[in-house]
Amino acid sequence: MKAERLDKILASQNAGTRKEVGTMIRAGRVSVNGKTVLRPEFKADPEHDTVELDGAVLTVKKHLYLMMNKPSGVLSDSRNPKAQTVIDLLPHEWRRRGMFPAGRLDKDTEGLLILTDDGDFAHRMLAPKSHVTKWYEAVLAHPVTEEDVQAFRKGLELADMTCLPAELIPAEGGASAAIVKLREGKFHQVKRMFLARGNKVLALRRIRIGDLPLDESLSPGESRELSASELEQIFRGKLL
Ligand code: URA
């Protein structure tokens, strides 16, 4: 990590907003390597310097990993001057530079979305060879048939691609709904797969990535931090 302004370091570690931590620094509550620093613009390297707030050493977390329950009507984008994005929904202290959604959900799709500032992690999670399984709950125009289940399992032919084998679990009692488990994530993939079977997705929600389920206690639009073990869960739970 390179040297950064002290107020930026403290704000990125959720000690307060940039303005609040500026006040804390000017009040003499922050020290670097044992010396009180009164200037918010003072530069420190949190990996090598010891930063203390009120005498407590700040253990700097390099990256931030969040789970969001994405609501419908919001773009899975970092910034968009014309429309609301998932980053706009984050509390101020998490809206720091470099946060982005690791993978996209359509504007009208809801559910589990991972947000991070760790490009390597996102790359690992999204790389096709990682085979991370995504689970979707789909409300459909028509019930699913046994032929649909077989076609998904075999690998559906779309206009421009052959899908990898996917698991389709029809809803109980013949309801027009299903769970789909995919280990790829092409543009509009679930919607296109059902269209290829003469069906239509009316509503879509991602409920799980690998072994990590959506935390149903999060209201739409809410986020929370992920623990290290939850991050590992993402890479467990292979398909089929
Ligand atoms: N498949 C879709 O069609 N849309 C999504 O948002 C995710 C998967």
Short mmCIF file of C-alpha atoms and ligand atoms in Angstrom, two decimals:
data_model
loop_
_atom_site.label_atom_id
_atom_site.label_comp_id
_atom_site.label_asym_id
_atom_site.label_seq_id
_atom_site.Cartn_x
_atom_site.Cartn_y
_atom_site.Cartn_z
CA MET A 1 0.00 0.00 0.00
CA LYS A 2 1.42 3.39 -0.86
CA ALA A 3 1.50 6.40 1.45
CA GLU A 4 -1.86 8.13 1.68
CA ARG A 5 -3.37 11.08 3.49
CA LEU A 6 -4.10 10.33 7.10
CA ASP A 7 -7.74 11.44 6.84
CA LYS A 8 -8.22 9.15 3.85
CA ILE A 9 -6.70 6.18 5.68
CA LEU A 10 -8.91 6.68 8.73
CA ALA A 11 -12.06 7.23 6.66
CA SER A 12 -11.36 4.11 4.59
CA GLN A 13 -11.20 2.10 7.81
CA ASN A 14 -14.61 3.42 8.89
CA ALA A 15 -13.29 5.67 11.68
CA GLY A 16 -15.70 8.35 10.41
CA THR A 17 -16.36 10.50 7.36
CA ARG A 18 -13.46 12.45 5.86
CA LYS A 19 -14.74 15.56 7.66
CA GLU A 20 -15.15 13.77 11.01
CA VAL A 21 -11.70 12.20 10.93
CA GLY A 22 -10.22 15.58 9.96
CA THR A 23 -11.67 16.98 13.19
CA MET A 24 -10.32 14.01 15.17
CA ILE A 25 -6.82 14.55 13.73
CA ARG A 26 -6.84 18.30 14.45
CA ALA A 27 -7.99 17.52 18.00
CA GLY A 28 -4.77 15.55 18.55
CA ARG A 29 -6.42 12.12 18.77
CA VAL A 30 -4.27 10.52 16.07
CA SER A 31 -0.61 9.54 16.13
CA VAL A 32 1.76 8.06 13.58
CA ASN A 33 4.68 6.00 14.91
CA GLY A 34 4.07 7.38 18.38
CA LYS A 35 3.98 11.07 17.39
CA THR A 36 0.76 13.08 17.40
CA VAL A 37 -0.06 14.38 13.94
CA LEU A 38 -2.37 17.38 13.63
CA ARG A 39 -2.56 17.66 9.86
CA PRO A 40 -5.17 15.57 7.98
CA GLU A 41 -3.05 15.80 4.81
CA PHE A 42 -0.05 14.17 6.53
CA LYS A 43 0.93 11.08 4.51
CA ALA A 44 1.44 7.68 6.10
CA ASP A 45 1.87 4.16 4.78
CA PRO A 46 -0.58 2.06 6.78
CA GLU A 47 1.34 -1.13 6.00
CA HIS A 48 4.54 0.13 7.58
CA ASP A 49 3.56 2.98 9.88
CA THR A 50 1.71 2.49 13.15
CA VAL A 51 -1.37 4.67 13.11
CA GLU A 52 -3.21 5.09 16.42
CA LEU A 53 -6.56 6.65 17.17
CA ASP A 54 -7.16 7.49 20.83
CA GLY A 55 -4.22 5.22 21.66
CA ALA A 56 -5.64 2.18 19.85
CA VAL A 57 -3.63 0.82 16.93
CA LEU A 58 -5.53 0.90 13.66
CA THR A 59 -5.34 -2.48 11.95
CA VAL A 60 -5.72 -1.55 8.34
CA LYS A 61 -7.84 -3.80 6.18
CA LYS A 62 -6.50 -3.57 2.69
CA HIS A 63 -9.69 -4.46 0.90
CA LEU A 64 -13.40 -4.28 1.53
CA TYR A 65 -15.82 -7.09 0.61
CA LEU A 66 -19.56 -6.52 0.81
CA MET A 67 -22.71 -8.49 0.18
CA MET A 68 -25.66 -6.47 -1.10
CA ASN A 69 -29.28 -7.44 -1.51
CA LYS A 70 -29.64 -5.63 -4.83
CA PRO A 71 -33.05 -4.10 -5.46
CA SER A 72 -34.70 -3.96 -8.85
CA GLY A 73 -34.30 -0.70 -10.81
CA VAL A 74 -30.64 -0.07 -9.97
CA LEU A 75 -27.65 -0.54 -12.29
CA SER A 76 -24.80 -2.95 -11.41
CA ASP A 77 -22.30 -0.27 -12.33
CA SER A 78 -19.73 1.79 -10.47
CA ARG A 79 -20.83 5.24 -11.53
CA ASN A 80 -23.44 6.48 -13.96
CA PRO A 81 -24.31 10.16 -14.10
CA LYS A 82 -27.78 9.38 -15.51
CA ALA A 83 -28.96 6.52 -13.33
CA GLN A 84 -28.72 5.19 -9.79
CA THR A 85 -26.07 2.51 -9.33
CA VAL A 86 -25.40 -0.06 -6.61
CA ILE A 87 -22.43 2.08 -5.46
CA ASP A 88 -24.84 5.00 -4.88
CA LEU A 89 -26.73 2.77 -2.43
CA LEU A 90 -23.70 2.17 -0.19
CA PRO A 91 -23.35 4.03 3.09
CA HIS A 92 -20.94 6.93 2.77
CA GLU A 93 -18.03 5.18 4.52
CA TRP A 94 -18.07 2.30 2.04
CA ARG A 95 -18.46 4.44 -1.06
CA ARG A 96 -14.73 4.85 -1.24
CA ARG A 97 -12.92 5.03 -4.51
CA GLY A 98 -12.45 1.81 -6.38
CA MET A 99 -15.49 -0.09 -5.09
CA PHE A 100 -17.26 -1.97 -7.88
CA PRO A 101 -19.72 -4.85 -8.28
CA ALA A 102 -17.95 -8.18 -8.88
CA GLY A 103 -20.20 -9.40 -11.67
CA ARG A 104 -23.40 -7.85 -12.90
CA LEU A 105 -27.07 -8.38 -12.39
CA ASP A 106 -29.55 -6.86 -14.86
CA LYS A 107 -31.26 -3.65 -13.80
CA ASP A 108 -34.46 -5.56 -12.99
CA THR A 109 -32.71 -8.52 -11.29
CA GLU A 110 -32.59 -8.61 -7.50
CA GLY A 111 -30.58 -10.41 -4.88
CA LEU A 112 -27.03 -11.35 -4.02
CA LEU A 113 -24.33 -9.06 -5.35
CA ILE A 114 -20.72 -8.90 -4.16
CA LEU A 115 -19.01 -5.51 -4.09
CA THR A 116 -15.32 -5.03 -3.52
CA ASP A 117 -12.26 -2.92 -4.28
CA ASP A 118 -10.14 -6.05 -4.80
CA GLY A 119 -9.68 -6.60 -8.53
CA ASP A 120 -7.76 -9.87 -8.08
CA PHE A 121 -10.52 -11.34 -5.95
CA ALA A 122 -13.22 -10.32 -8.45
CA HIS A 123 -11.20 -11.78 -11.29
CA ARG A 124 -10.81 -15.08 -9.44
CA MET A 125 -14.52 -15.19 -8.63
CA LEU A 126 -15.62 -14.40 -12.19
CA ALA A 127 -13.04 -16.46 -14.13
CA PRO A 128 -14.84 -19.26 -16.01
CA LYS A 129 -12.24 -21.75 -14.81
CA SER A 130 -13.20 -21.09 -11.19
CA HIS A 131 -16.61 -22.67 -11.94
CA VAL A 132 -18.27 -20.65 -9.20
CA THR A 133 -21.95 -21.63 -9.21
CA LYS A 134 -24.63 -18.96 -9.15
CA TRP A 135 -28.17 -19.84 -8.05
CA TYR A 136 -31.15 -17.91 -9.35
CA GLU A 137 -34.80 -18.03 -8.40
CA ALA A 138 -36.94 -17.30 -11.47
CA VAL A 139 -40.63 -16.50 -11.70
CA LEU A 140 -41.74 -17.67 -15.12
CA ALA A 141 -44.62 -17.27 -17.55
CA HIS A 142 -45.13 -21.05 -17.70
CA PRO A 143 -44.24 -24.07 -15.54
CA VAL A 144 -41.02 -25.92 -16.32
CA THR A 145 -41.19 -29.31 -18.06
CA GLU A 146 -39.01 -32.41 -17.72
CA GLU A 147 -37.73 -31.66 -21.27
CA ASP A 148 -36.58 -28.23 -20.07
CA VAL A 149 -34.68 -29.89 -17.21
CA GLN A 150 -32.96 -32.27 -19.64
CA ALA A 151 -32.17 -29.47 -22.12
CA PHE A 152 -30.58 -27.33 -19.38
CA ARG A 153 -28.58 -30.35 -18.19
CA LYS A 154 -27.33 -31.12 -21.69
CA GLY A 155 -26.21 -27.53 -22.42
CA LEU A 156 -28.66 -25.24 -24.21
CA GLU A 157 -27.92 -23.89 -27.67
CA LEU A 158 -28.38 -20.12 -27.85
CA ALA A 159 -27.95 -18.03 -31.02
CA ASP A 160 -24.31 -17.21 -30.27
CA MET A 161 -23.19 -19.83 -27.75
CA THR A 162 -23.65 -23.28 -26.28
CA CYS A 163 -24.31 -23.04 -22.56
CA LEU A 164 -22.43 -25.17 -20.08
CA PRO A 165 -24.58 -27.82 -18.39
CA ALA A 166 -26.91 -26.16 -15.88
CA GLU A 167 -29.27 -27.48 -13.26
CA LEU A 168 -32.95 -26.58 -13.40
CA ILE A 169 -35.15 -27.38 -10.40
CA PRO A 170 -38.87 -26.84 -11.04
CA ALA A 171 -40.96 -25.31 -8.27
CA GLU A 172 -43.15 -27.72 -6.33
CA GLY A 173 -46.78 -28.21 -7.26
CA GLY A 174 -46.37 -27.19 -10.90
CA ALA A 175 -45.98 -23.47 -10.10
CA SER A 176 -44.49 -21.24 -12.82
CA ALA A 177 -41.16 -20.81 -11.08
CA ALA A 178 -37.80 -22.57 -10.82
CA ILE A 179 -34.31 -22.48 -9.41
CA VAL A 180 -31.45 -22.39 -11.92
CA LYS A 181 -27.82 -23.16 -11.08
CA LEU A 182 -25.24 -21.88 -13.54
CA ARG A 183 -21.49 -21.81 -13.58
CA GLU A 184 -21.16 -19.07 -16.17
CA GLY A 185 -22.70 -15.64 -16.40
CA LYS A 186 -23.14 -14.31 -19.90
CA PHE A 187 -25.28 -11.25 -20.60
CA HIS A 188 -28.99 -11.96 -19.84
CA GLN A 189 -28.11 -15.63 -19.68
CA VAL A 190 -30.96 -16.96 -17.54
CA LYS A 191 -33.53 -14.92 -19.46
CA ARG A 192 -32.12 -16.11 -22.78
CA MET A 193 -32.07 -19.74 -21.65
CA PHE A 194 -35.76 -19.68 -20.80
CA LEU A 195 -36.58 -17.82 -24.03
CA ALA A 196 -34.80 -20.60 -25.93
CA ARG A 197 -37.26 -23.02 -24.27
CA GLY A 198 -40.31 -20.91 -25.23
CA ASN A 199 -40.71 -19.60 -21.69
CA LYS A 200 -40.18 -16.10 -20.22
CA VAL A 201 -38.59 -14.84 -17.01
CA LEU A 202 -40.96 -12.45 -15.22
CA ALA A 203 -38.77 -11.87 -12.17
CA LEU A 204 -35.24 -12.96 -11.28
CA ARG A 205 -33.38 -13.04 -7.99
CA ARG A 206 -29.89 -14.38 -7.25
CA ILE A 207 -30.01 -16.36 -4.04
CA ARG A 208 -26.58 -17.93 -3.75
CA ILE A 209 -23.01 -17.80 -5.07
CA GLY A 210 -21.04 -21.01 -4.45
CA ASP A 211 -21.90 -21.97 -0.87
CA LEU A 212 -22.69 -18.39 0.14
CA PRO A 213 -26.43 -17.72 0.46
CA LEU A 214 -28.02 -14.28 0.31
CA ASP A 215 -28.46 -12.98 3.86
CA GLU A 216 -32.24 -12.71 3.88
CA SER A 217 -32.10 -10.28 6.82
CA LEU A 218 -30.77 -7.62 4.42
CA SER A 219 -33.57 -5.47 3.05
CA PRO A 220 -33.37 -4.62 -0.67
CA GLY A 221 -30.60 -2.04 -1.08
CA GLU A 222 -28.83 -2.97 2.16
CA SER A 223 -25.26 -4.27 2.38
CA ARG A 224 -23.03 -5.79 4.99
CA GLU A 225 -19.39 -6.82 5.22
CA LEU A 226 -18.41 -10.40 4.47
CA SER A 227 -16.25 -12.41 6.86
CA ALA A 228 -13.14 -14.25 5.66
CA SER A 229 -14.96 -17.59 5.95
CA GLU A 230 -17.90 -16.28 3.92
CA LEU A 231 -15.46 -15.23 1.20
CA GLU A 232 -14.14 -18.78 1.10
CA GLN A 233 -17.69 -20.13 0.85
CA ILE A 234 -17.98 -18.44 -2.55
CA PHE A 235 -15.44 -20.87 -3.97
CA ARG A 236 -17.13 -23.98 -2.56
CA GLY A 237 -20.26 -25.71 -3.76
CA LYS A 238 -19.57 -26.97 -7.27
CA LEU A 239 -22.34 -27.67 -9.72
CA LEU A 240 -23.66 -31.07 -10.87
N1 URA B 1 -29.17 -13.92 -16.02
C1 URA B 1 -29.97 -12.92 -16.44
O1 URA B 1 -30.68 -13.08 -17.43
N2 URA B 1 -29.96 -11.77 -15.77
C2 URA B 1 -29.22 -11.56 -14.66
O2 URA B 1 -29.27 -10.48 -14.08
C3 URA B 1 -28.40 -12.61 -14.23
C4 URA B 1 -28.39 -13.78 -14.92
#
